Amino acid sequence: MDNTKPIGVFDSGLGGLTVYKEMKKLMPSENFVYFGDTGRVPYGNRSNETISKYALQDEKFLLSHDVKLIVAACGTVSSLCVEEKSVFGIPFFNMIAPAVNMALELSKNGKIGITGTAATIRNGAHKKMLQDKGCVDIYETACPLFVPLVEEGLFDKDDPVVSGIIARYLQPIKDAGCDTVILGCTHYPVLSGAINDFFEGKVQLVNPGVALARAVKDYLNGCGGGNMGGGKTEFFVSDRPDCFVKQAGILLGEEAPCDITQIDIEKQV
Ligand code: DGL
């Protein structure tokens, strides 16, 4: 593998920035190409056929930028594409295995909660992998309102709208006595403070971005080390670069990138 090539990252939109942020932290010298499919977001309430079609086009776009590996920085896409090679034959990382492994490492009582979009929960990839590894006490909840909450900038734990929606979705996981919860969607780590507050700090929250960044770094180290130069990122979106810039700061928790290029993703047939 040519280590000087960039890492390709894609998501249905902005959310993948939480994953990108963790990779950038761990591998600051790597070059990245980030594609956010902002023209077709959300993926989380679509059919598997549509999500697969979109993911394939997203991957093709990244391949046209000669990336060395592809990261599906989207919980929804990951729940459908759990294999470790992209259909195009290059290494492919998704958010399922790293999150599952981290949850199993953290959990003491073996009761694990899984959250995600409707499609992620419907596909059950986390649950299946946990069961394959011997975990039986699993509690799943789709939290469809979390994404719009975050995109509206609503994540303060003292905001009654935020705490009310969190309680509505996560009470069953709390009642079940889970000691570990997988935040199976890109946006949910932004709500970590409020979710942690709801669980009174008694639950370990798994941020798949952190786990995935470690997995990518380990892989690159195993291939003879990562790229030791550059550290540049090119950002692409399929609609409204101005909106991306406006909201990116929320997901990144820092100043948003301002150089964003709009592309026509439908051309990647
Ligand atoms: N990025 C998506 C995920 O992690 C959330 C937004 C969407 O539904 O597309 O599942």
CSV table of N, CA, C and O and ligand atoms in Angstrom, one decimal, residues 10-16 18-19 34 37 40-46 73-79 95 116-120 144 147-148 151 183-188, ligand 1:
chain,number,residue,atom,x,y,z
A,10,PHE,N,-16.2,8.9,4.3
A,10,PHE,CA,-17.5,9.4,3.8
A,10,PHE,C,-18.6,9.2,4.8
A,10,PHE,O,-18.5,8.3,5.7
A,11,ASP,N,-19.6,10.1,4.7
A,11,ASP,CA,-20.7,10.0,5.6
A,11,ASP,C,-21.9,10.6,4.8
A,11,ASP,O,-21.7,11.2,3.8
A,12,SER,N,-23.1,10.4,5.4
A,12,SER,CA,-24.3,10.9,4.7
A,12,SER,C,-24.3,12.4,4.8
A,12,SER,O,-25.1,13.1,4.1
A,13,GLY,N,-23.4,13.0,5.6
A,13,GLY,CA,-23.4,14.5,5.7
A,13,GLY,C,-22.3,15.0,6.6
A,13,GLY,O,-21.1,14.6,6.4
A,14,LEU,N,-22.7,15.7,7.6
A,14,LEU,CA,-21.8,16.3,8.6
A,14,LEU,C,-21.3,15.4,9.7
A,14,LEU,O,-20.3,15.6,10.2
A,15,GLY,N,-22.2,14.4,10.0
A,15,GLY,CA,-21.9,13.6,11.2
A,15,GLY,C,-20.5,12.9,11.2
A,15,GLY,O,-19.9,12.8,12.3
A,16,GLY,N,-20.1,12.5,10.1
A,16,GLY,CA,-18.8,11.8,10.0
A,16,GLY,C,-17.6,12.7,10.5
A,16,GLY,O,-16.5,12.2,10.7
A,18,THR,N,-17.4,13.8,13.3
A,18,THR,CA,-17.0,13.4,14.7
A,18,THR,C,-16.0,12.2,14.6
A,18,THR,O,-15.1,12.1,15.5
A,19,VAL,N,-16.1,11.5,13.6
A,19,VAL,CA,-15.1,10.3,13.4
A,19,VAL,C,-13.8,10.9,12.8
A,19,VAL,O,-12.7,10.5,13.3
A,34,TYR,N,-12.5,14.0,2.7
A,34,TYR,CA,-13.8,13.8,3.3
A,34,TYR,C,-14.9,14.1,2.4
A,34,TYR,O,-15.0,15.2,1.8
A,37,ASP,N,-22.4,13.6,2.1
A,37,ASP,CA,-23.4,13.6,1.1
A,37,ASP,C,-24.6,14.4,1.5
A,37,ASP,O,-25.7,14.0,1.7
A,40,ARG,N,-28.2,14.4,0.1
A,40,ARG,CA,-29.1,13.2,0.2
A,40,ARG,C,-29.3,12.8,1.6
A,40,ARG,O,-29.9,11.7,1.9
A,41,VAL,N,-28.7,13.5,2.6
A,41,VAL,CA,-28.9,13.2,4.0
A,41,VAL,C,-30.3,13.4,4.4
A,41,VAL,O,-31.0,14.3,3.8
A,42,PRO,N,-31.0,12.7,5.3
A,42,PRO,CA,-30.4,11.6,6.0
A,42,PRO,C,-30.5,10.3,5.3
A,42,PRO,O,-31.3,10.0,4.5
A,43,TYR,N,-29.6,9.4,5.7
A,43,TYR,CA,-29.6,8.0,5.2
A,43,TYR,C,-30.4,7.1,6.2
A,43,TYR,O,-30.9,6.1,5.8
A,44,GLY,N,-30.4,7.6,7.4
A,44,GLY,CA,-30.9,6.7,8.5
A,44,GLY,C,-32.3,6.3,8.5
A,44,GLY,O,-32.7,5.3,9.2
A,45,ASN,N,-33.2,6.9,7.6
A,45,ASN,CA,-34.5,6.4,7.6
A,45,ASN,C,-34.9,5.9,6.2
A,45,ASN,O,-36.0,5.7,5.8
A,46,ARG,N,-33.8,5.5,5.4
A,46,ARG,CA,-34.0,5.0,4.0
A,46,ARG,C,-33.9,3.5,4.0
A,46,ARG,O,-33.5,2.8,5.0
A,73,ALA,N,-17.7,6.5,7.7
A,73,ALA,CA,-17.8,7.3,9.0
A,73,ALA,C,-19.3,7.6,9.2
A,73,ALA,O,-19.7,8.7,9.5
A,74,CYS,N,-20.1,6.5,9.0
A,74,CYS,CA,-21.6,6.7,9.1
A,74,CYS,C,-22.1,5.4,9.7
A,74,CYS,O,-21.9,4.3,9.2
A,75,GLY,N,-22.8,5.6,10.8
A,75,GLY,CA,-23.4,4.4,11.5
A,75,GLY,C,-24.3,3.6,10.6
A,75,GLY,O,-24.3,2.4,10.6
A,76,THR,N,-25.1,4.3,9.9
A,76,THR,CA,-26.1,3.7,9.0
A,76,THR,C,-25.5,2.9,7.9
A,76,THR,O,-25.8,1.7,7.7
A,77,VAL,N,-24.5,3.4,7.2
A,77,VAL,CA,-23.8,2.7,6.2
A,77,VAL,C,-23.1,1.5,6.8
A,77,VAL,O,-23.2,0.4,6.3
A,78,SER,N,-22.5,1.7,7.9
A,78,SER,CA,-21.7,0.7,8.6
A,78,SER,C,-22.6,-0.5,8.9
A,78,SER,O,-22.1,-1.7,8.9
A,79,SER,N,-23.8,-0.3,9.3
A,79,SER,CA,-24.7,-1.4,9.7
A,79,SER,C,-25.0,-2.3,8.5
A,79,SER,O,-25.5,-3.4,8.7
A,95,MET,N,-17.9,1.3,11.4
A,95,MET,CA,-18.0,1.7,12.8
A,95,MET,C,-18.5,0.6,13.7
A,95,MET,O,-18.6,0.8,14.9
A,116,GLY,N,-28.9,4.1,17.7
A,116,GLY,CA,-28.5,4.4,16.3
A,116,GLY,C,-29.8,4.9,15.6
A,116,GLY,O,-30.8,5.1,16.2
A,117,THR,N,-29.6,5.1,14.3
A,117,THR,CA,-30.7,5.5,13.5
A,117,THR,C,-31.7,4.3,13.3
A,117,THR,O,-31.3,3.2,13.7
A,118,ALA,N,-32.8,4.6,12.7
A,118,ALA,CA,-33.8,3.5,12.5
A,118,ALA,C,-33.2,2.4,11.7
A,118,ALA,O,-33.4,1.2,12.0
A,119,ALA,N,-32.5,2.8,10.6
A,119,ALA,CA,-31.9,1.7,9.8
A,119,ALA,C,-30.8,0.9,10.5
A,119,ALA,O,-30.7,-0.3,10.3
A,120,THR,N,-30.0,1.6,11.3
A,120,THR,CA,-28.9,0.9,12.0
A,120,THR,C,-29.5,-0.1,13.0
A,120,THR,O,-29.1,-1.3,13.0
A,144,PRO,N,-34.2,8.5,16.5
A,144,PRO,CA,-34.2,9.3,15.3
A,144,PRO,C,-34.2,10.8,15.5
A,144,PRO,O,-33.8,11.6,14.7
A,147,VAL,N,-30.4,13.2,15.7
A,147,VAL,CA,-29.7,13.9,14.6
A,147,VAL,C,-30.1,15.3,14.4
A,147,VAL,O,-29.3,16.3,14.5
A,148,PRO,N,-31.5,15.5,14.2
A,148,PRO,CA,-31.9,16.9,14.1
A,148,PRO,C,-31.6,17.8,15.3
A,148,PRO,O,-31.3,19.0,15.2
A,151,GLU,N,-28.0,18.9,14.9
A,151,GLU,CA,-27.8,19.8,13.8
A,151,GLU,C,-28.5,21.2,14.1
A,151,GLU,O,-28.1,22.2,13.5
A,183,LEU,N,-22.9,4.5,21.2
A,183,LEU,CA,-23.5,5.6,20.5
A,183,LEU,C,-23.3,5.3,19.0
A,183,LEU,O,-22.3,5.7,18.4
A,184,GLY,N,-24.2,4.6,18.5
A,184,GLY,CA,-24.0,4.0,17.1
A,184,GLY,C,-24.3,4.9,15.9
A,184,GLY,O,-24.6,4.4,14.8
A,185,CYS,N,-24.3,6.2,16.2
A,185,CYS,CA,-24.6,7.1,15.1
A,185,CYS,C,-23.6,8.3,15.3
A,185,CYS,O,-23.3,8.7,16.4
A,186,THR,N,-23.1,8.8,14.2
A,186,THR,CA,-22.1,9.8,14.2
A,186,THR,C,-22.4,11.0,15.0
A,186,THR,O,-21.5,11.6,15.6
A,187,HIS,N,-23.7,11.4,15.1
A,187,HIS,CA,-24.0,12.6,15.8
A,187,HIS,C,-24.1,12.5,17.4
A,187,HIS,O,-24.0,13.4,18.1
A,188,TYR,N,-24.3,11.2,17.8
A,188,TYR,CA,-24.6,11.0,19.2
A,188,TYR,C,-23.5,11.5,20.2
A,188,TYR,O,-23.8,11.9,21.3
B,1,DGL,N1,-24.5,9.7,9.7
B,1,DGL,C1,-25.7,9.0,10.1
B,1,DGL,C2,-25.4,7.8,11.0
B,1,DGL,O1,-24.3,7.8,11.6
B,1,DGL,C3,-26.7,9.9,10.7
B,1,DGL,C4,-27.4,10.9,9.8
B,1,DGL,C5,-28.3,10.1,8.8
B,1,DGL,O2,-29.3,9.6,9.1
B,1,DGL,O3,-27.9,10.1,7.6
B,1,DGL,O4,-26.1,6.9,11.0
